[in-house]
């Protein structure tokens, strides 16, 4: 059975302690499953030298690409730049996204690709379906569950884990969405699902056993929560008055 070909886009900011491990593990999953795949790192000029480590690995493997944007421009725009690079340069069936920090086990890539192969447009690695797990502290869990409830009401997207940063999109469906107006922050992930719903995409979820980040720090800030909430309110309001 041939897998859909895939490019995995990983935004990074100060992930020097994680980057080598994640790239190597993904390439191993590609090799052992005979997946035609690429890894695209989008770094924002991390002061800890993340991009340099990734570039060294790219010199030894043509499947690894590194885009260094030089300065911190936010998660949403990093994904967008990665997607644009993939669509313009790599002829793949699917585009994946994941964190660099070890939370997202690359072994799940084949299960996510299976959903694409079976006809779904989006496959989400989900903490909140049967078989999924997350051992975070109570505070982060409450925030995440709350964010998911708000996002589901706001967008009407019927999935349990709308904020998961680990998914695979069908490339042809993703390229149907407009990306010139995307959010810069973390809410980008929810916004993408909403945009995909608007072009008629189908969704599937695969259980994710989410691990705590290996090393380094989360970049999620209070400002991000606020921007998330504001975007959800705005989206709900637009839907209610029928403008979206
Ligand atoms: N390029 C880029 N990557 C970022 C930025 N902010 C976060 N990241 C990366 O995005 C991924 C998700 O961030 P993370 O801090 O793990 O968020 P959390 O999992 O919600 O705690 C990680 O790989 C980060 O290094 C940014 O501004 N630019
Ligand atoms: Mg993370």
PDB file of C-alpha atoms and ligand atoms in Angstrom:
ATOM      1  CA  UNK A   1       0.000   0.000   0.000  1.00  0.00           C
ATOM      2  CA  UNK A   2       1.542   3.301  -1.086  1.00  0.00           C
ATOM      3  CA  UNK A   3       1.255   6.165   1.396  1.00  0.00           C
ATOM      4  CA  UNK A   4       0.295   9.654   0.311  1.00  0.00           C
ATOM      5  CA  UNK A   5       3.506  11.680   0.065  1.00  0.00           C
ATOM      6  CA  UNK A   6       3.825  14.258   2.831  1.00  0.00           C
ATOM      7  CA  UNK A   7       5.746  17.341   3.937  1.00  0.00           C
ATOM      8  CA  UNK A   8       5.757  17.996   7.688  1.00  0.00           C
ATOM      9  CA  UNK A   9       6.036  21.698   8.558  1.00  0.00           C
ATOM     10  CA  UNK A  10       7.563  22.470  11.974  1.00  0.00           C
ATOM     11  CA  UNK A  11       7.713  26.053  13.247  1.00  0.00           C
ATOM     12  CA  UNK A  12      10.541  26.568  15.720  1.00  0.00           C
ATOM     13  CA  UNK A  13      11.601  29.200  18.178  1.00  0.00           C
ATOM     14  CA  UNK A  14      14.409  28.306  20.588  1.00  0.00           C
ATOM     15  CA  UNK A  15      14.170  24.552  20.175  1.00  0.00           C
ATOM     16  CA  UNK A  16      17.911  23.806  20.020  1.00  0.00           C
ATOM     17  CA  UNK A  17      17.546  20.989  22.549  1.00  0.00           C
ATOM     18  CA  UNK A  18      14.745  19.315  20.575  1.00  0.00           C
ATOM     19  CA  UNK A  19      15.296  19.977  16.900  1.00  0.00           C
ATOM     20  CA  UNK A  20      17.770  17.212  16.079  1.00  0.00           C
ATOM     21  CA  UNK A  21      15.701  14.578  17.847  1.00  0.00           C
ATOM     22  CA  UNK A  22      12.447  15.517  16.119  1.00  0.00           C
ATOM     23  CA  UNK A  23      13.953  15.660  12.626  1.00  0.00           C
ATOM     24  CA  UNK A  24      15.713  12.318  13.055  1.00  0.00           C
ATOM     25  CA  UNK A  25      12.617  10.610  14.467  1.00  0.00           C
ATOM     26  CA  UNK A  26      10.432  11.822  11.605  1.00  0.00           C
ATOM     27  CA  UNK A  27      12.948  10.646   8.997  1.00  0.00           C
ATOM     28  CA  UNK A  28      13.062   7.252  10.735  1.00  0.00           C
ATOM     29  CA  UNK A  29       9.269   6.982  10.533  1.00  0.00           C
ATOM     30  CA  UNK A  30       9.449   7.866   6.816  1.00  0.00           C
ATOM     31  CA  UNK A  31      12.152   5.248   6.250  1.00  0.00           C
ATOM     32  CA  UNK A  32      10.586   2.401   8.187  1.00  0.00           C
ATOM     33  CA  UNK A  33       7.155   2.934   6.586  1.00  0.00           C
ATOM     34  CA  UNK A  34       8.485   3.704   3.092  1.00  0.00           C
ATOM     35  CA  UNK A  35       6.793   7.096   3.145  1.00  0.00           C
ATOM     36  CA  UNK A  36       7.876   9.625   0.538  1.00  0.00           C
ATOM     37  CA  UNK A  37       8.253  12.557   2.916  1.00  0.00           C
ATOM     38  CA  UNK A  38       9.941  15.857   3.694  1.00  0.00           C
ATOM     39  CA  UNK A  39      10.522  17.944   6.804  1.00  0.00           C
ATOM     40  CA  UNK A  40      10.268  21.731   6.536  1.00  0.00           C
ATOM     41  CA  UNK A  41      11.578  23.745   9.492  1.00  0.00           C
ATOM     42  CA  UNK A  42      10.417  27.354   9.731  1.00  0.00           C
ATOM     43  CA  UNK A  43      12.626  29.110  12.264  1.00  0.00           C
ATOM     44  CA  UNK A  44      12.293  32.709  13.388  1.00  0.00           C
ATOM     45  CA  UNK A  45      15.968  33.495  13.944  1.00  0.00           C
ATOM     46  CA  UNK A  46      16.093  31.588  17.239  1.00  0.00           C
ATOM     47  CA  UNK A  47      18.892  33.052  19.383  1.00  0.00           C
ATOM     48  CA  UNK A  48      19.797  29.537  20.583  1.00  0.00           C
ATOM     49  CA  UNK A  49      20.912  28.451  17.100  1.00  0.00           C
ATOM     50  CA  UNK A  50      18.019  26.099  16.253  1.00  0.00           C
ATOM     51  CA  UNK A  51      18.232  26.945  12.538  1.00  0.00           C
ATOM     52  CA  UNK A  52      21.957  26.198  12.373  1.00  0.00           C
ATOM     53  CA  UNK A  53      21.420  22.728  13.847  1.00  0.00           C
ATOM     54  CA  UNK A  54      18.601  22.075  11.374  1.00  0.00           C
ATOM     55  CA  UNK A  55      20.736  23.312   8.465  1.00  0.00           C
ATOM     56  CA  UNK A  56      23.525  20.931   9.411  1.00  0.00           C
ATOM     57  CA  UNK A  57      21.045  18.055   9.239  1.00  0.00           C
ATOM     58  CA  UNK A  58      19.677  19.369   5.924  1.00  0.00           C
ATOM     59  CA  UNK A  59      23.180  19.178   4.423  1.00  0.00           C
ATOM     60  CA  UNK A  60      23.096  15.420   4.956  1.00  0.00           C
ATOM     61  CA  UNK A  61      19.535  14.745   3.858  1.00  0.00           C
ATOM     62  CA  UNK A  62      17.804  16.386   0.902  1.00  0.00           C
ATOM     63  CA  UNK A  63      14.411  15.701   2.488  1.00  0.00           C
ATOM     64  CA  UNK A  64      15.083  18.357   5.129  1.00  0.00           C
ATOM     65  CA  UNK A  65      14.440  22.013   4.272  1.00  0.00           C
ATOM     66  CA  UNK A  66      15.095  24.987   6.524  1.00  0.00           C
ATOM     67  CA  UNK A  67      13.533  28.422   6.173  1.00  0.00           C
ATOM     68  CA  UNK A  68      15.111  30.951   8.519  1.00  0.00           C
ATOM     69  CA  UNK A  69      12.992  34.097   8.694  1.00  0.00           C
ATOM     70  CA  UNK A  70      15.513  35.902  10.851  1.00  0.00           C
ATOM     71  CA  UNK A  71      13.147  37.400  13.411  1.00  0.00           C
ATOM     72  CA  UNK A  72      10.157  36.352  15.483  1.00  0.00           C
ATOM     73  CA  UNK A  73       7.052  36.900  13.405  1.00  0.00           C
ATOM     74  CA  UNK A  74       4.581  34.553  15.091  1.00  0.00           C
ATOM     75  CA  UNK A  75       3.282  31.063  14.750  1.00  0.00           C
ATOM     76  CA  UNK A  76       0.530  31.669  12.204  1.00  0.00           C
ATOM     77  CA  UNK A  77       2.780  33.408   9.733  1.00  0.00           C
ATOM     78  CA  UNK A  78       5.432  30.686  10.182  1.00  0.00           C
ATOM     79  CA  UNK A  79       2.906  28.000   9.218  1.00  0.00           C
ATOM     80  CA  UNK A  80       1.693  30.057   6.305  1.00  0.00           C
ATOM     81  CA  UNK A  81       5.229  30.501   5.015  1.00  0.00           C
ATOM     82  CA  UNK A  82       5.862  26.771   5.403  1.00  0.00           C
ATOM     83  CA  UNK A  83       2.652  25.883   3.536  1.00  0.00           C
ATOM     84  CA  UNK A  84       3.470  28.283   0.708  1.00  0.00           C
ATOM     85  CA  UNK A  85       6.962  26.804   0.400  1.00  0.00           C
ATOM     86  CA  UNK A  86       5.562  23.270   0.257  1.00  0.00           C
ATOM     87  CA  UNK A  87       2.837  24.105  -2.264  1.00  0.00           C
ATOM     88  CA  UNK A  88       5.305  25.926  -4.542  1.00  0.00           C
ATOM     89  CA  UNK A  89       8.277  23.591  -4.246  1.00  0.00           C
ATOM     90  CA  UNK A  90       7.333  20.092  -3.149  1.00  0.00           C
ATOM     91  CA  UNK A  91       4.832  18.090  -5.081  1.00  0.00           C
ATOM     92  CA  UNK A  92       3.160  16.269  -2.171  1.00  0.00           C
ATOM     93  CA  UNK A  93      -0.285  14.819  -1.477  1.00  0.00           C
ATOM     94  CA  UNK A  94      -0.409  15.891   2.160  1.00  0.00           C
ATOM     95  CA  UNK A  95       0.930  18.616   4.449  1.00  0.00           C
ATOM     96  CA  UNK A  96       1.466  17.885   8.135  1.00  0.00           C
ATOM     97  CA  UNK A  97       2.158  20.181  11.066  1.00  0.00           C
ATOM     98  CA  UNK A  98       3.654  19.397  14.452  1.00  0.00           C
ATOM     99  CA  UNK A  99       5.614  20.928  17.342  1.00  0.00           C
ATOM    100  CA  UNK A 100       9.362  20.523  17.605  1.00  0.00           C
ATOM    101  CA  UNK A 101       9.265  19.868  21.330  1.00  0.00           C
ATOM    102  CA  UNK A 102       8.621  16.108  21.437  1.00  0.00           C
ATOM    103  CA  UNK A 103       4.944  16.414  22.437  1.00  0.00           C
ATOM    104  CA  UNK A 104       3.857  14.968  19.128  1.00  0.00           C
ATOM    105  CA  UNK A 105       5.066  11.429  18.565  1.00  0.00           C
ATOM    106  CA  UNK A 106       6.114  11.023  14.895  1.00  0.00           C
ATOM    107  CA  UNK A 107       4.978   7.368  15.027  1.00  0.00           C
ATOM    108  CA  UNK A 108       1.441   8.655  14.564  1.00  0.00           C
ATOM    109  CA  UNK A 109       2.179   9.988  11.062  1.00  0.00           C
ATOM    110  CA  UNK A 110       1.105   6.734   9.307  1.00  0.00           C
ATOM    111  CA  UNK A 111      -2.267   6.699  11.153  1.00  0.00           C
ATOM    112  CA  UNK A 112      -2.873  10.319  10.173  1.00  0.00           C
ATOM    113  CA  UNK A 113      -1.906   9.611   6.560  1.00  0.00           C
ATOM    114  CA  UNK A 114      -4.288   6.617   6.523  1.00  0.00           C
ATOM    115  CA  UNK A 115      -7.192   9.003   7.064  1.00  0.00           C
ATOM    116  CA  UNK A 116      -6.058  11.137   4.126  1.00  0.00           C
ATOM    117  CA  UNK A 117      -5.662   8.011   2.024  1.00  0.00           C
ATOM    118  CA  UNK A 118      -9.195   6.958   2.933  1.00  0.00           C
ATOM    119  CA  UNK A 119     -10.553  10.245   1.641  1.00  0.00           C
ATOM    120  CA  UNK A 120     -10.571  12.669   4.573  1.00  0.00           C
ATOM    121  CA  UNK A 121      -9.237  16.185   4.012  1.00  0.00           C
ATOM    122  CA  UNK A 122      -7.988  16.804   7.547  1.00  0.00           C
ATOM    123  CA  UNK A 123      -6.688  14.308  10.112  1.00  0.00           C
ATOM    124  CA  UNK A 124      -6.225  15.706  13.631  1.00  0.00           C
ATOM    125  CA  UNK A 125      -4.120  14.013  16.300  1.00  0.00           C
ATOM    126  CA  UNK A 126      -6.540  14.400  19.186  1.00  0.00           C
ATOM    127  CA  UNK A 127      -6.101  14.360  22.945  1.00  0.00           C
ATOM    128  CA  UNK A 128      -9.839  14.375  23.470  1.00  0.00           C
ATOM    129  CA  UNK A 129     -11.141  11.255  21.770  1.00  0.00           C
ATOM    130  CA  UNK A 130     -11.126   7.682  23.089  1.00  0.00           C
ATOM    131  CA  UNK A 131      -7.556   6.446  23.376  1.00  0.00           C
ATOM    132  CA  UNK A 132      -6.129   9.963  23.498  1.00  0.00           C
ATOM    133  CA  UNK A 133      -4.332  11.162  26.618  1.00  0.00           C
ATOM    134  CA  UNK A 134      -2.649  14.226  28.054  1.00  0.00           C
ATOM    135  CA  UNK A 135      -0.810  14.393  31.341  1.00  0.00           C
ATOM    136  CA  UNK A 136      -0.611  18.191  31.633  1.00  0.00           C
ATOM    137  CA  UNK A 137      -1.239  20.105  34.854  1.00  0.00           C
ATOM    138  CA  UNK A 138      -4.788  21.004  35.863  1.00  0.00           C
ATOM    139  CA  UNK A 139      -4.456  24.661  34.835  1.00  0.00           C
ATOM    140  CA  UNK A 140      -3.376  23.926  31.257  1.00  0.00           C
ATOM    141  CA  UNK A 141      -6.033  21.238  30.955  1.00  0.00           C
ATOM    142  CA  UNK A 142      -8.828  23.559  32.027  1.00  0.00           C
ATOM    143  CA  UNK A 143      -7.581  26.284  29.677  1.00  0.00           C
ATOM    144  CA  UNK A 144      -7.302  23.830  26.792  1.00  0.00           C
ATOM    145  CA  UNK A 145     -10.726  22.260  27.351  1.00  0.00           C
ATOM    146  CA  UNK A 146     -12.285  25.708  27.697  1.00  0.00           C
ATOM    147  CA  UNK A 147     -10.551  26.919  24.533  1.00  0.00           C
ATOM    148  CA  UNK A 148     -11.873  23.884  22.675  1.00  0.00           C
ATOM    149  CA  UNK A 149     -15.447  24.450  23.787  1.00  0.00           C
ATOM    150  CA  UNK A 150     -15.289  28.129  22.804  1.00  0.00           C
ATOM    151  CA  UNK A 151     -13.655  27.304  19.466  1.00  0.00           C
ATOM    152  CA  UNK A 152     -16.264  24.645  18.654  1.00  0.00           C
ATOM    153  CA  UNK A 153     -19.157  27.001  19.397  1.00  0.00           C
ATOM    154  CA  UNK A 154     -17.518  29.816  17.441  1.00  0.00           C
ATOM    155  CA  UNK A 155     -16.620  27.842  14.316  1.00  0.00           C
ATOM    156  CA  UNK A 156     -19.128  24.988  14.290  1.00  0.00           C
ATOM    157  CA  UNK A 157     -16.307  22.619  13.345  1.00  0.00           C
ATOM    158  CA  UNK A 158     -17.276  19.188  14.564  1.00  0.00           C
ATOM    159  CA  UNK A 159     -14.078  17.830  16.139  1.00  0.00           C
ATOM    160  CA  UNK A 160     -12.956  17.328  19.735  1.00  0.00           C
ATOM    161  CA  UNK A 161      -9.438  18.760  19.610  1.00  0.00           C
ATOM    162  CA  UNK A 162      -9.523  21.929  17.552  1.00  0.00           C
ATOM    163  CA  UNK A 163      -6.405  23.370  19.174  1.00  0.00           C
ATOM    164  CA  UNK A 164      -4.168  20.381  18.533  1.00  0.00           C
ATOM    165  CA  UNK A 165      -0.979  21.461  16.809  1.00  0.00           C
ATOM    166  CA  UNK A 166      -0.516  18.033  15.267  1.00  0.00           C
ATOM    167  CA  UNK A 167      -2.475  17.352  12.059  1.00  0.00           C
ATOM    168  CA  UNK A 168      -2.250  16.390   8.420  1.00  0.00           C
ATOM    169  CA  UNK A 169      -4.099  18.210   5.630  1.00  0.00           C
ATOM    170  CA  UNK A 170      -4.820  17.050   2.086  1.00  0.00           C
ATOM    171  CA  UNK A 171      -2.590  19.401   0.073  1.00  0.00           C
ATOM    172  CA  UNK A 172      -5.137  20.042  -2.685  1.00  0.00           C
ATOM    173  CA  UNK A 173      -7.799  21.034  -0.121  1.00  0.00           C
ATOM    174  CA  UNK A 174      -5.419  23.218   1.860  1.00  0.00           C
ATOM    175  CA  UNK A 175      -4.454  25.086  -1.293  1.00  0.00           C
ATOM    176  CA  UNK A 176      -8.135  25.962  -1.825  1.00  0.00           C
ATOM    177  CA  UNK A 177      -8.151  28.121   1.312  1.00  0.00           C
ATOM    178  CA  UNK A 178      -7.269  31.812   1.285  1.00  0.00           C
ATOM    179  CA  UNK A 179      -4.260  32.522   3.434  1.00  0.00           C
ATOM    180  CA  UNK A 180      -3.725  36.234   3.005  1.00  0.00           C
ATOM    181  CA  UNK A 181      -5.799  37.046   6.090  1.00  0.00           C
ATOM    182  CA  UNK A 182      -4.537  34.483   8.573  1.00  0.00           C
ATOM    183  CA  UNK A 183      -4.006  35.173  12.262  1.00  0.00           C
ATOM    184  CA  UNK A 184      -0.415  35.457  13.480  1.00  0.00           C
ATOM    185  CA  UNK A 185      -0.831  33.676  16.799  1.00  0.00           C
ATOM    186  CA  UNK A 186      -1.890  30.271  18.103  1.00  0.00           C
ATOM    187  CA  UNK A 187      -5.530  30.788  17.077  1.00  0.00           C
ATOM    188  CA  UNK A 188      -4.266  30.216  13.542  1.00  0.00           C
ATOM    189  CA  UNK A 189      -4.761  26.476  14.140  1.00  0.00           C
ATOM    190  CA  UNK A 190      -8.478  26.911  14.820  1.00  0.00           C
ATOM    191  CA  UNK A 191      -8.804  29.425  12.004  1.00  0.00           C
ATOM    192  CA  UNK A 192      -7.350  26.895   9.534  1.00  0.00           C
ATOM    193  CA  UNK A 193      -9.995  24.332  10.493  1.00  0.00           C
ATOM    194  CA  UNK A 194     -12.689  26.955  10.073  1.00  0.00           C
ATOM    195  CA  UNK A 195     -11.375  27.942   6.641  1.00  0.00           C
ATOM    196  CA  UNK A 196     -11.251  24.285   5.649  1.00  0.00           C
ATOM    197  CA  UNK A 197     -14.806  23.737   6.842  1.00  0.00           C
ATOM    198  CA  UNK A 198     -15.876  26.663   4.651  1.00  0.00           C
ATOM    199  CA  UNK A 199     -14.452  24.931   1.561  1.00  0.00           C
ATOM    200  CA  UNK A 200     -16.312  21.726   2.487  1.00  0.00           C
ATOM    201  CA  UNK A 201     -13.444  19.725   4.013  1.00  0.00           C
ATOM    202  CA  UNK A 202     -14.068  16.450   5.866  1.00  0.00           C
ATOM    203  CA  UNK A 203     -12.434  15.875   9.270  1.00  0.00           C
ATOM    204  CA  UNK A 204     -11.147  12.811  11.111  1.00  0.00           C
ATOM    205  CA  UNK A 205      -9.452  12.439  14.480  1.00  0.00           C
ATOM    206  CA  UNK A 206      -6.829   9.922  15.564  1.00  0.00           C
ATOM    207  CA  UNK A 207      -6.065   9.424  19.289  1.00  0.00           C
ATOM    208  CA  UNK A 208      -2.933  11.222  20.470  1.00  0.00           C
ATOM    209  CA  UNK A 209      -0.993  10.392  23.600  1.00  0.00           C
ATOM    210  CA  UNK A 210       0.409  13.863  24.153  1.00  0.00           C
ATOM    211  CA  UNK A 211       3.774  14.017  25.924  1.00  0.00           C
ATOM    212  CA  UNK A 212       5.112  16.968  27.856  1.00  0.00           C
ATOM    213  CA  UNK A 213       7.717  18.932  25.901  1.00  0.00           C
ATOM    214  CA  UNK A 214      11.154  17.332  26.288  1.00  0.00           C
ATOM    215  CA  UNK A 215      13.225  20.447  26.965  1.00  0.00           C
ATOM    216  CA  UNK A 216      12.846  24.210  26.617  1.00  0.00           C
ATOM    217  CA  UNK A 217       9.824  26.366  27.329  1.00  0.00           C
ATOM    218  CA  UNK A 218       6.320  26.773  25.977  1.00  0.00           C
ATOM    219  CA  UNK A 219       5.808  29.992  24.044  1.00  0.00           C
ATOM    220  CA  UNK A 220       2.117  30.180  24.872  1.00  0.00           C
ATOM    221  CA  UNK A 221       1.440  33.478  26.672  1.00  0.00           C
ATOM    222  CA  UNK A 222      -1.517  35.263  28.283  1.00  0.00           C
ATOM    223  CA  UNK A 223      -1.685  37.599  25.299  1.00  0.00           C
ATOM    224  CA  UNK A 224      -2.255  34.547  23.121  1.00  0.00           C
ATOM    225  CA  UNK A 225      -5.268  33.479  25.218  1.00  0.00           C
ATOM    226  CA  UNK A 226      -6.796  36.894  24.816  1.00  0.00           C
ATOM    227  CA  UNK A 227      -6.246  36.999  21.046  1.00  0.00           C
ATOM    228  CA  UNK A 228      -7.731  33.494  20.842  1.00  0.00           C
ATOM    229  CA  UNK A 229     -10.858  34.543  22.696  1.00  0.00           C
ATOM    230  CA  UNK A 230     -11.265  37.719  20.641  1.00  0.00           C
ATOM    231  CA  UNK A 231     -10.998  35.823  17.355  1.00  0.00           C
ATOM    232  CA  UNK A 232     -13.600  33.282  18.541  1.00  0.00           C
ATOM    233  CA  UNK A 233     -16.047  36.031  19.523  1.00  0.00           C
ATOM    234  CA  UNK A 234     -15.564  37.830  16.210  1.00  0.00           C
ATOM    235  CA  UNK A 235     -16.055  34.610  14.243  1.00  0.00           C
ATOM    236  CA  UNK A 236     -19.186  33.660  16.170  1.00  0.00           C
ATOM    237  CA  UNK A 237     -20.641  37.147  15.674  1.00  0.00           C
ATOM    238  CA  UNK A 238     -19.989  36.986  11.923  1.00  0.00           C
ATOM    239  CA  UNK A 239     -21.584  33.560  11.705  1.00  0.00           C
ATOM    240  CA  UNK A 240     -24.624  34.676  13.646  1.00  0.00           C
ATOM    241  CA  UNK A 241     -25.273  37.633  11.373  1.00  0.00           C
ATOM    242  CA  UNK A 242     -24.664  35.435   8.352  1.00  0.00           C
ATOM    243  CA  UNK A 243     -21.590  37.278   7.057  1.00  0.00           C
ATOM    244  CA  UNK A 244     -19.422  34.145   7.070  1.00  0.00           C
TER     245      UNK A 244
HETATM  246  N1  LIG B   1       8.755  30.026  13.809  1.00  0.00           N
HETATM  247  C1  LIG B   1       8.110  30.203  14.982  1.00  0.00           C
HETATM  248  N2  LIG B   1       7.846  29.126  15.754  1.00  0.00           N
HETATM  249  C2  LIG B   1       7.217  29.326  16.943  1.00  0.00           C
HETATM  250  C3  LIG B   1       6.805  30.606  17.401  1.00  0.00           C
HETATM  251  N3  LIG B   1       6.189  30.461  18.603  1.00  0.00           N
HETATM  252  C4  LIG B   1       6.201  29.146  18.877  1.00  0.00           C
HETATM  253  N4  LIG B   1       6.837  28.438  17.889  1.00  0.00           N
HETATM  254  C5  LIG B   1       7.026  26.976  17.753  1.00  0.00           C
HETATM  255  O1  LIG B   1       5.731  26.425  17.604  1.00  0.00           O
HETATM  256  C6  LIG B   1       5.633  25.161  18.256  1.00  0.00           C
HETATM  257  C7  LIG B   1       4.516  25.236  19.312  1.00  0.00           C
HETATM  258  O2  LIG B   1       4.910  26.063  20.386  1.00  0.00           O
HETATM  259  P1  LIG B   1       4.958  25.554  21.902  1.00  0.00           P
HETATM  260  O3  LIG B   1       5.732  26.533  22.671  1.00  0.00           O
HETATM  261  O4  LIG B   1       5.400  24.119  21.924  1.00  0.00           O
HETATM  262  O5  LIG B   1       3.439  25.683  22.297  1.00  0.00           O
HETATM  263  P2  LIG B   1       2.613  24.709  23.241  1.00  0.00           P
HETATM  264  O6  LIG B   1       2.804  23.311  22.732  1.00  0.00           O
HETATM  265  O7  LIG B   1       1.200  25.201  23.099  1.00  0.00           O
HETATM  266  O8  LIG B   1       3.179  24.913  24.603  1.00  0.00           O
HETATM  267  C8  LIG B   1       7.016  24.891  18.834  1.00  0.00           C
HETATM  268  O9  LIG B   1       7.735  24.075  17.920  1.00  0.00           O
HETATM  269  C9  LIG B   1       7.620  26.283  18.955  1.00  0.00           C
HETATM  270  O10 LIG B   1       9.030  26.289  18.897  1.00  0.00           O
HETATM  271  C10 LIG B   1       7.110  31.734  16.559  1.00  0.00           C
HETATM  272  O11 LIG B   1       6.817  32.875  16.846  1.00  0.00           O
HETATM  273  N5  LIG B   1       7.758  31.463  15.373  1.00  0.00           N
HETATM  274 MG1  LIG B   2       4.391  22.267  22.221  1.00  0.00          MG
END
